[in-house]
PDB file of C-alpha atoms in Angstrom:
ATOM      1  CA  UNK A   1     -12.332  56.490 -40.621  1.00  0.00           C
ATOM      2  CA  UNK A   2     -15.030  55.930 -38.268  1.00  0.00           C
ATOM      3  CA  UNK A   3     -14.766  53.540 -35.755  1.00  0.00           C
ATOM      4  CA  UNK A   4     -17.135  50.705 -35.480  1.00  0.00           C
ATOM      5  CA  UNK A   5     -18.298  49.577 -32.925  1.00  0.00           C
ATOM      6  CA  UNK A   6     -18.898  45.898 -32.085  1.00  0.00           C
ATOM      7  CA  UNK A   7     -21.878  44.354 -30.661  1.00  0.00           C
ATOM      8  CA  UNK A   8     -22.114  42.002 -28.060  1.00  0.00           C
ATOM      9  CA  UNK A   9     -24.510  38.954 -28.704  1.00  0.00           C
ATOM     10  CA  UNK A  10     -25.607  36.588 -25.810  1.00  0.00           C
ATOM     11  CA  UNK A  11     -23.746  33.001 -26.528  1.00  0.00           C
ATOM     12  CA  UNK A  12     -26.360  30.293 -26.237  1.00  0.00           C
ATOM     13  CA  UNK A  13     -24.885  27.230 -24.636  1.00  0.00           C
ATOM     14  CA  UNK A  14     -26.868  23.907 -23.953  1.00  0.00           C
ATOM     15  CA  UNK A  15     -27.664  23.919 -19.918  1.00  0.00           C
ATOM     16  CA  UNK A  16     -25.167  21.639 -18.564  1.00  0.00           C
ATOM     17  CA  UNK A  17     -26.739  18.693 -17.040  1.00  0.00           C
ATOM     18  CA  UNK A  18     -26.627  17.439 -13.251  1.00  0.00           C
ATOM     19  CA  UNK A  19     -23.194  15.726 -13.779  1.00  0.00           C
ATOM     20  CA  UNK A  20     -21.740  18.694 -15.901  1.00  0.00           C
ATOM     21  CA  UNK A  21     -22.858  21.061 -13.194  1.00  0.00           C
ATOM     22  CA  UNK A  22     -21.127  18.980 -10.316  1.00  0.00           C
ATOM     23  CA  UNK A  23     -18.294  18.210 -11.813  1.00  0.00           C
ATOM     24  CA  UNK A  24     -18.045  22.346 -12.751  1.00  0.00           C
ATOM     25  CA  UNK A  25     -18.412  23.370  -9.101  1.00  0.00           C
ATOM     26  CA  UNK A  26     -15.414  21.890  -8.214  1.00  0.00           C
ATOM     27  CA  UNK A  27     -13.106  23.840  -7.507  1.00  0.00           C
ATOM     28  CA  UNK A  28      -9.557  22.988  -6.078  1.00  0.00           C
ATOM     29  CA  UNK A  29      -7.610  25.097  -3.842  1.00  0.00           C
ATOM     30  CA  UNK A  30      -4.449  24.591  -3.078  1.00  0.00           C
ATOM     31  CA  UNK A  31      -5.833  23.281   1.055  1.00  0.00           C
ATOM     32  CA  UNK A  32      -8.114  20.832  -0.910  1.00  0.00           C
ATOM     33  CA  UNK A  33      -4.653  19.564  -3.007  1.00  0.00           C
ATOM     34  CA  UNK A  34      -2.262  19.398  -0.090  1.00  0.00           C
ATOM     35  CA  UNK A  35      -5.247  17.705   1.957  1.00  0.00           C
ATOM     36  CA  UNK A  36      -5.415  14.408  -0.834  1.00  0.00           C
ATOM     37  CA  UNK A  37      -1.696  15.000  -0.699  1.00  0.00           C
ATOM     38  CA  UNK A  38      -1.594  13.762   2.730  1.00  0.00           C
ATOM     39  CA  UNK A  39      -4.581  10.893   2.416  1.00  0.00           C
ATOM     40  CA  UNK A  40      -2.598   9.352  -0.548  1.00  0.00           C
ATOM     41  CA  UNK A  41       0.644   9.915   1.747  1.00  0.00           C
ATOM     42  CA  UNK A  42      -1.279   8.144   4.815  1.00  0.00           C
ATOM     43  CA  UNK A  43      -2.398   4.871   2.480  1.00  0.00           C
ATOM     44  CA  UNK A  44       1.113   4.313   1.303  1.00  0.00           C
ATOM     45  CA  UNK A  45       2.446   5.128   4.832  1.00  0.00           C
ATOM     46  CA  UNK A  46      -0.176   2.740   6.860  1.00  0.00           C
ATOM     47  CA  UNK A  47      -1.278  -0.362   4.262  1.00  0.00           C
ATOM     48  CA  UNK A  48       2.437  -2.362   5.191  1.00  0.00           C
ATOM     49  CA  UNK A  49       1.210  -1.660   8.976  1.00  0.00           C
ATOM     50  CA  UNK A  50      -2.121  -2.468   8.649  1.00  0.00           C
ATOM     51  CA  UNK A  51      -1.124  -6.066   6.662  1.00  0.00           C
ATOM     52  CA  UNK A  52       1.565  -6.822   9.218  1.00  0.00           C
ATOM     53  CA  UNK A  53      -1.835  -6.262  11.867  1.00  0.00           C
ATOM     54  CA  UNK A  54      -3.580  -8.527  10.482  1.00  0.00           C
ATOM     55  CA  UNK A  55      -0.878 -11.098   9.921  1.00  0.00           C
ATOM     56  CA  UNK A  56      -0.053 -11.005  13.134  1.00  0.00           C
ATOM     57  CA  UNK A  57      -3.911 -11.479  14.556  1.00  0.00           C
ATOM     58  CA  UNK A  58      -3.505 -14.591  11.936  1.00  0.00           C
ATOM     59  CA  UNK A  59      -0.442 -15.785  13.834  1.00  0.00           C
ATOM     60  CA  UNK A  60      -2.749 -14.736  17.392  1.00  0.00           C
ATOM     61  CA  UNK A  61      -5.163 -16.983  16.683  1.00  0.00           C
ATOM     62  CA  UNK A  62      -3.174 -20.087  15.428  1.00  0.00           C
ATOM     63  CA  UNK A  63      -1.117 -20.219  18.152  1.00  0.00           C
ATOM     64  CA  UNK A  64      -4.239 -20.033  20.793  1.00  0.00           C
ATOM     65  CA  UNK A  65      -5.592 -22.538  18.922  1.00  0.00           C
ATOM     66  CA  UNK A  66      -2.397 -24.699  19.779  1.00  0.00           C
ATOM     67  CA  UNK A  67      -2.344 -23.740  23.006  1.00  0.00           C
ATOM     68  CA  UNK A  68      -6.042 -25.034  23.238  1.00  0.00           C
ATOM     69  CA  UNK A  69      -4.963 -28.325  21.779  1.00  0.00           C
ATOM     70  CA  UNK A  70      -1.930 -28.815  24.242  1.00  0.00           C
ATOM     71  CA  UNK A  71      -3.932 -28.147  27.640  1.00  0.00           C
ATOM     72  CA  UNK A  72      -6.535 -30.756  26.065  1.00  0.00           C
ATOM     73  CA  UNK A  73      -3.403 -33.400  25.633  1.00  0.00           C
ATOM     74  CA  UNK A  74      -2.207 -32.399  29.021  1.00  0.00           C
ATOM     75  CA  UNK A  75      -5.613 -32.713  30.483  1.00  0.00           C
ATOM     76  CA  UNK A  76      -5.869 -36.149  28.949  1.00  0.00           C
ATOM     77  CA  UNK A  77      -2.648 -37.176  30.204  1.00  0.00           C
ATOM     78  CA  UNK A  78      -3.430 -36.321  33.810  1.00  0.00           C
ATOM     79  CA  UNK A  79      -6.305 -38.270  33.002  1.00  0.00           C
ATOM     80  CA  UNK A  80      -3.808 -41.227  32.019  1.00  0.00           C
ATOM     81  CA  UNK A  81      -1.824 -40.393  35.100  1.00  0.00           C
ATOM     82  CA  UNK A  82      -4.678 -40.962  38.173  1.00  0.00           C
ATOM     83  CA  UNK A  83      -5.908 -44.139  35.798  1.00  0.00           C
ATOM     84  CA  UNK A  84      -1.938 -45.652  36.685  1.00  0.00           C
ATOM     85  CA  UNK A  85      -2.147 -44.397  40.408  1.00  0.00           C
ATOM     86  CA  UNK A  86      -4.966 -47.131  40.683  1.00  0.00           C
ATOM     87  CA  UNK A  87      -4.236 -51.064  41.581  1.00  0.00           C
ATOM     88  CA  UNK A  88      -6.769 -52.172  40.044  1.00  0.00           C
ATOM     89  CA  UNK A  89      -5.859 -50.658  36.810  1.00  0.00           C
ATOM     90  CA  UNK A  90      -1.864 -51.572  37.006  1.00  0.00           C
ATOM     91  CA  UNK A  91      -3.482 -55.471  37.495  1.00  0.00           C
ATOM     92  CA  UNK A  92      -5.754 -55.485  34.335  1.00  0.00           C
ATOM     93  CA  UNK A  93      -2.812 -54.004  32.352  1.00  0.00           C
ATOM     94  CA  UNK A  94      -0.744 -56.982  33.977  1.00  0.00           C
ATOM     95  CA  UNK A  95      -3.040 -59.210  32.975  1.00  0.00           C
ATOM     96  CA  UNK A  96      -3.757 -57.733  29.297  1.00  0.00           C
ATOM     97  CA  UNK A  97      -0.184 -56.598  28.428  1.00  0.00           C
ATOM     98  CA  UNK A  98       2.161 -58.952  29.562  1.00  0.00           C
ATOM     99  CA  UNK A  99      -0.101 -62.166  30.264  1.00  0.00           C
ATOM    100  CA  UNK A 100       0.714 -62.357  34.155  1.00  0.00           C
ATOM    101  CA  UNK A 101      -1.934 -64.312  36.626  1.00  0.00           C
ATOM    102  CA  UNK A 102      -2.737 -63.860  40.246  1.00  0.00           C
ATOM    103  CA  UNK A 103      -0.990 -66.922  42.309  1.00  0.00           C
ATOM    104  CA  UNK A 104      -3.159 -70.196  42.090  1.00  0.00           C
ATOM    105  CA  UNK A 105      -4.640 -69.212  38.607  1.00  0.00           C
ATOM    106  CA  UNK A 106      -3.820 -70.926  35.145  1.00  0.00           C
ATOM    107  CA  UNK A 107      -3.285 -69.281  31.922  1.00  0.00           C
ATOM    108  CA  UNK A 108      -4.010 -70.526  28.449  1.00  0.00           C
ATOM    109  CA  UNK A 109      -2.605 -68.745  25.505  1.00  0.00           C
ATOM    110  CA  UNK A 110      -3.532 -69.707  21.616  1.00  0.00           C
ATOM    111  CA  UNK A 111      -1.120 -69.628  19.291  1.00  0.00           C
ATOM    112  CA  UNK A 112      -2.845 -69.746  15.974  1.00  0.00           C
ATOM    113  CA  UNK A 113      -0.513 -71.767  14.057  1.00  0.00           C
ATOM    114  CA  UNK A 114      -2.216 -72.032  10.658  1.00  0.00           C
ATOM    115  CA  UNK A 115      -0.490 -70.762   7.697  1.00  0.00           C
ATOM    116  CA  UNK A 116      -1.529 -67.346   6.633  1.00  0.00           C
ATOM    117  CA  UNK A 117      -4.327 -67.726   4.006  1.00  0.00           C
ATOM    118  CA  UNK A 118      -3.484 -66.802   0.422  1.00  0.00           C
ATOM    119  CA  UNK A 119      -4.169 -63.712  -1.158  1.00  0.00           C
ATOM    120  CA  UNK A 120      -6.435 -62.943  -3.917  1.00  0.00           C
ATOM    121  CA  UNK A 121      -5.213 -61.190  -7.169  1.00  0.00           C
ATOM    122  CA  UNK A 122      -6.279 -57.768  -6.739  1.00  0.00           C
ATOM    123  CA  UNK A 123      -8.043 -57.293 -10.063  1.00  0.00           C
ATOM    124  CA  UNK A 124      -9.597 -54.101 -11.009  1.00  0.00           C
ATOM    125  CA  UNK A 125     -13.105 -53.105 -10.895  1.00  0.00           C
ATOM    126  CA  UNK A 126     -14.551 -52.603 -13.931  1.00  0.00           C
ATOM    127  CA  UNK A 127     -16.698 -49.199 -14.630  1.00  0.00           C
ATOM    128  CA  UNK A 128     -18.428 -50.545 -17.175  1.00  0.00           C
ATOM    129  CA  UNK A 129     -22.635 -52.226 -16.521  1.00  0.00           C
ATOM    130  CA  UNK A 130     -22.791 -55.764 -17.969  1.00  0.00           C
ATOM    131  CA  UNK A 131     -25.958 -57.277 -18.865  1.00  0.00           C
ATOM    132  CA  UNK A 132     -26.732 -60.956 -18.558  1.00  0.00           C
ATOM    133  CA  UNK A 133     -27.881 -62.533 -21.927  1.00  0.00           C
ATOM    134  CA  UNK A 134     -30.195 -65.294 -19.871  1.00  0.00           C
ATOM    135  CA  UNK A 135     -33.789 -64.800 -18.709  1.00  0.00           C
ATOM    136  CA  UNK A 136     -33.549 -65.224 -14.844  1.00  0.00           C
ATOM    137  CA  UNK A 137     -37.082 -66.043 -14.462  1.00  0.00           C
ATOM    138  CA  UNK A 138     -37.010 -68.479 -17.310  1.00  0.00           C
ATOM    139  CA  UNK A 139     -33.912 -70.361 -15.509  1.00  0.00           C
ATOM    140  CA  UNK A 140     -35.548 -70.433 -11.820  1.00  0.00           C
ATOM    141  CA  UNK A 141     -39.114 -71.844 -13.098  1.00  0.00           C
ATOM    142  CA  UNK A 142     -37.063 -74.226 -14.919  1.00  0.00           C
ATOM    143  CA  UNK A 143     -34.949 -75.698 -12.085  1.00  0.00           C
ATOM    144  CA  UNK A 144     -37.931 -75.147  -9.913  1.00  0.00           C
ATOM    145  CA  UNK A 145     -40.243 -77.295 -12.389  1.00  0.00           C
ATOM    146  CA  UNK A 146     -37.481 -79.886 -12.759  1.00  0.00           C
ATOM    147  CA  UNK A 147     -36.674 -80.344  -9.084  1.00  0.00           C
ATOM    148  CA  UNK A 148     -40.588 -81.307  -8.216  1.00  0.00           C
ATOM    149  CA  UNK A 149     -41.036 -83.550 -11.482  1.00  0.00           C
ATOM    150  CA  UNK A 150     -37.820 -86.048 -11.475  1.00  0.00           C
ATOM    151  CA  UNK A 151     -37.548 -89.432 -10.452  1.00  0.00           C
ATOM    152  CA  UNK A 152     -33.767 -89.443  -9.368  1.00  0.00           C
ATOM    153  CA  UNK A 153     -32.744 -89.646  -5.551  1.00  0.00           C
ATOM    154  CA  UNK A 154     -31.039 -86.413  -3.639  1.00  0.00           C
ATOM    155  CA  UNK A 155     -27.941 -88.322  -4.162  1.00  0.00           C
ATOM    156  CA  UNK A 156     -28.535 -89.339  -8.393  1.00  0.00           C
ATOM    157  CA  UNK A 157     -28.738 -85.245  -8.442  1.00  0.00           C
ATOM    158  CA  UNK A 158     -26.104 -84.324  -6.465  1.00  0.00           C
ATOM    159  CA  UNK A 159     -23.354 -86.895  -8.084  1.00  0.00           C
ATOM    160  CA  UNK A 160     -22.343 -88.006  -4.568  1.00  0.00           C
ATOM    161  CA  UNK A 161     -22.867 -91.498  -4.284  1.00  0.00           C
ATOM    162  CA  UNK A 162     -25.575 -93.254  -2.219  1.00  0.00           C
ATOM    163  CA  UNK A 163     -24.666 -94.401   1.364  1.00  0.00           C
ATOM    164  CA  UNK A 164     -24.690 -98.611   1.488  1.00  0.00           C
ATOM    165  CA  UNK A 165     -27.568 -99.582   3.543  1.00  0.00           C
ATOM    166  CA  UNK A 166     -25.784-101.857   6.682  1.00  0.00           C
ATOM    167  CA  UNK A 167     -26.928-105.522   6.649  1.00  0.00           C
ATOM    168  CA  UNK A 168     -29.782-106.333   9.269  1.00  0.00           C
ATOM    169  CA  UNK A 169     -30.704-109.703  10.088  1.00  0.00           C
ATOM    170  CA  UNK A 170     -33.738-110.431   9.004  1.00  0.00           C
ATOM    171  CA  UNK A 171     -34.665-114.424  10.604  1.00  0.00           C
ATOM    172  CA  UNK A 172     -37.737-114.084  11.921  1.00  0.00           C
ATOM    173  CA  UNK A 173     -37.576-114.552  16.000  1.00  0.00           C
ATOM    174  CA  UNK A 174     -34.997-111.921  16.363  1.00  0.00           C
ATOM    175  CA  UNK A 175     -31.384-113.820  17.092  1.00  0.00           C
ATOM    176  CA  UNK A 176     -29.652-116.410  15.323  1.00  0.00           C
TER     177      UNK A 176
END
């Protein structure tokens, strides 16, 4: 039996495109492996560090901050401190605080002794717009046109009565 032979026949692939290339000249060796090896190991290894950094820069800055504030109280309290140092400043207090006078002066002090004034029922606001049901302009024209036109006295329209006129004499020649 005779042999046959086969023949070989070029395979016609699709050219890859730009992605399919790159991603088919990568190649891993075993330096490229052990070299992500260590990057991966280096994240796990340094992340804890690298958050206790920061809290710590956190904690840094807070406490300068309260540092800041103290040396500002302390600064205002040396302040406080040269204010008491002067006379003229323990007097005023005197005077202000504890109501003393300088020999030969008199002091008057005000005791309110009025009851304390009654308190309103708090009642709550309402939310809601309310519209009047009377015509404003309507109401001022009339009290306007009725004030000017009336006959009554001030004290007809105000329901207060009228003061007594006081008895003159009225004999010609002046006295009796």
């Amino acid at each position: 039996m005779p042999k046959q032979q086969t023949r070989r026949v070029p395979a016609s692939f699709a050219q890859p495109s730009g992605t399919g290339r790159w991603l088919r000249g990568i190649h891993f060796s075993a330096f490229s492996l052990v070299m992500m090896g260590v990057l991966v190991l280096a994240v796990v290894i340094l992340a804890p560090t690298a958050q206790s950094f920061f809290a710590q820069q956190q904690q840094i800055a807070d406490q300068q901050k309260a540092v800041d504030q103290l040396s500002a109280q302390v600064d205002a309290l040396k302040e406080q401190r040269a204010r008491w140092n002067d006379p003229s400043y323990i007097r005023a207090q005197a005077r202000d605080r504890l109501y003393y006078v300088m020999p030969g002066e008199v002091s008057f002090l005000v005791i309110d002794d009025r009851p304390p004034a009654a308190k309103t029922a708090d009642t709550p606001v309402s939310s809601k717009l309310q519209k009047t049901k009377t015509d404003w302009v309507h109401s001022l024209f009339g009290s306007f046109m009725g004030a000017g036109l009336t006959e009554a006295t001030p004290q007809q329209l105000s329901g207060t009565p009228a003061p007594t006129p006081t008895p003159t004499s009225s004999t010609p020649g002046g006295s009796r």
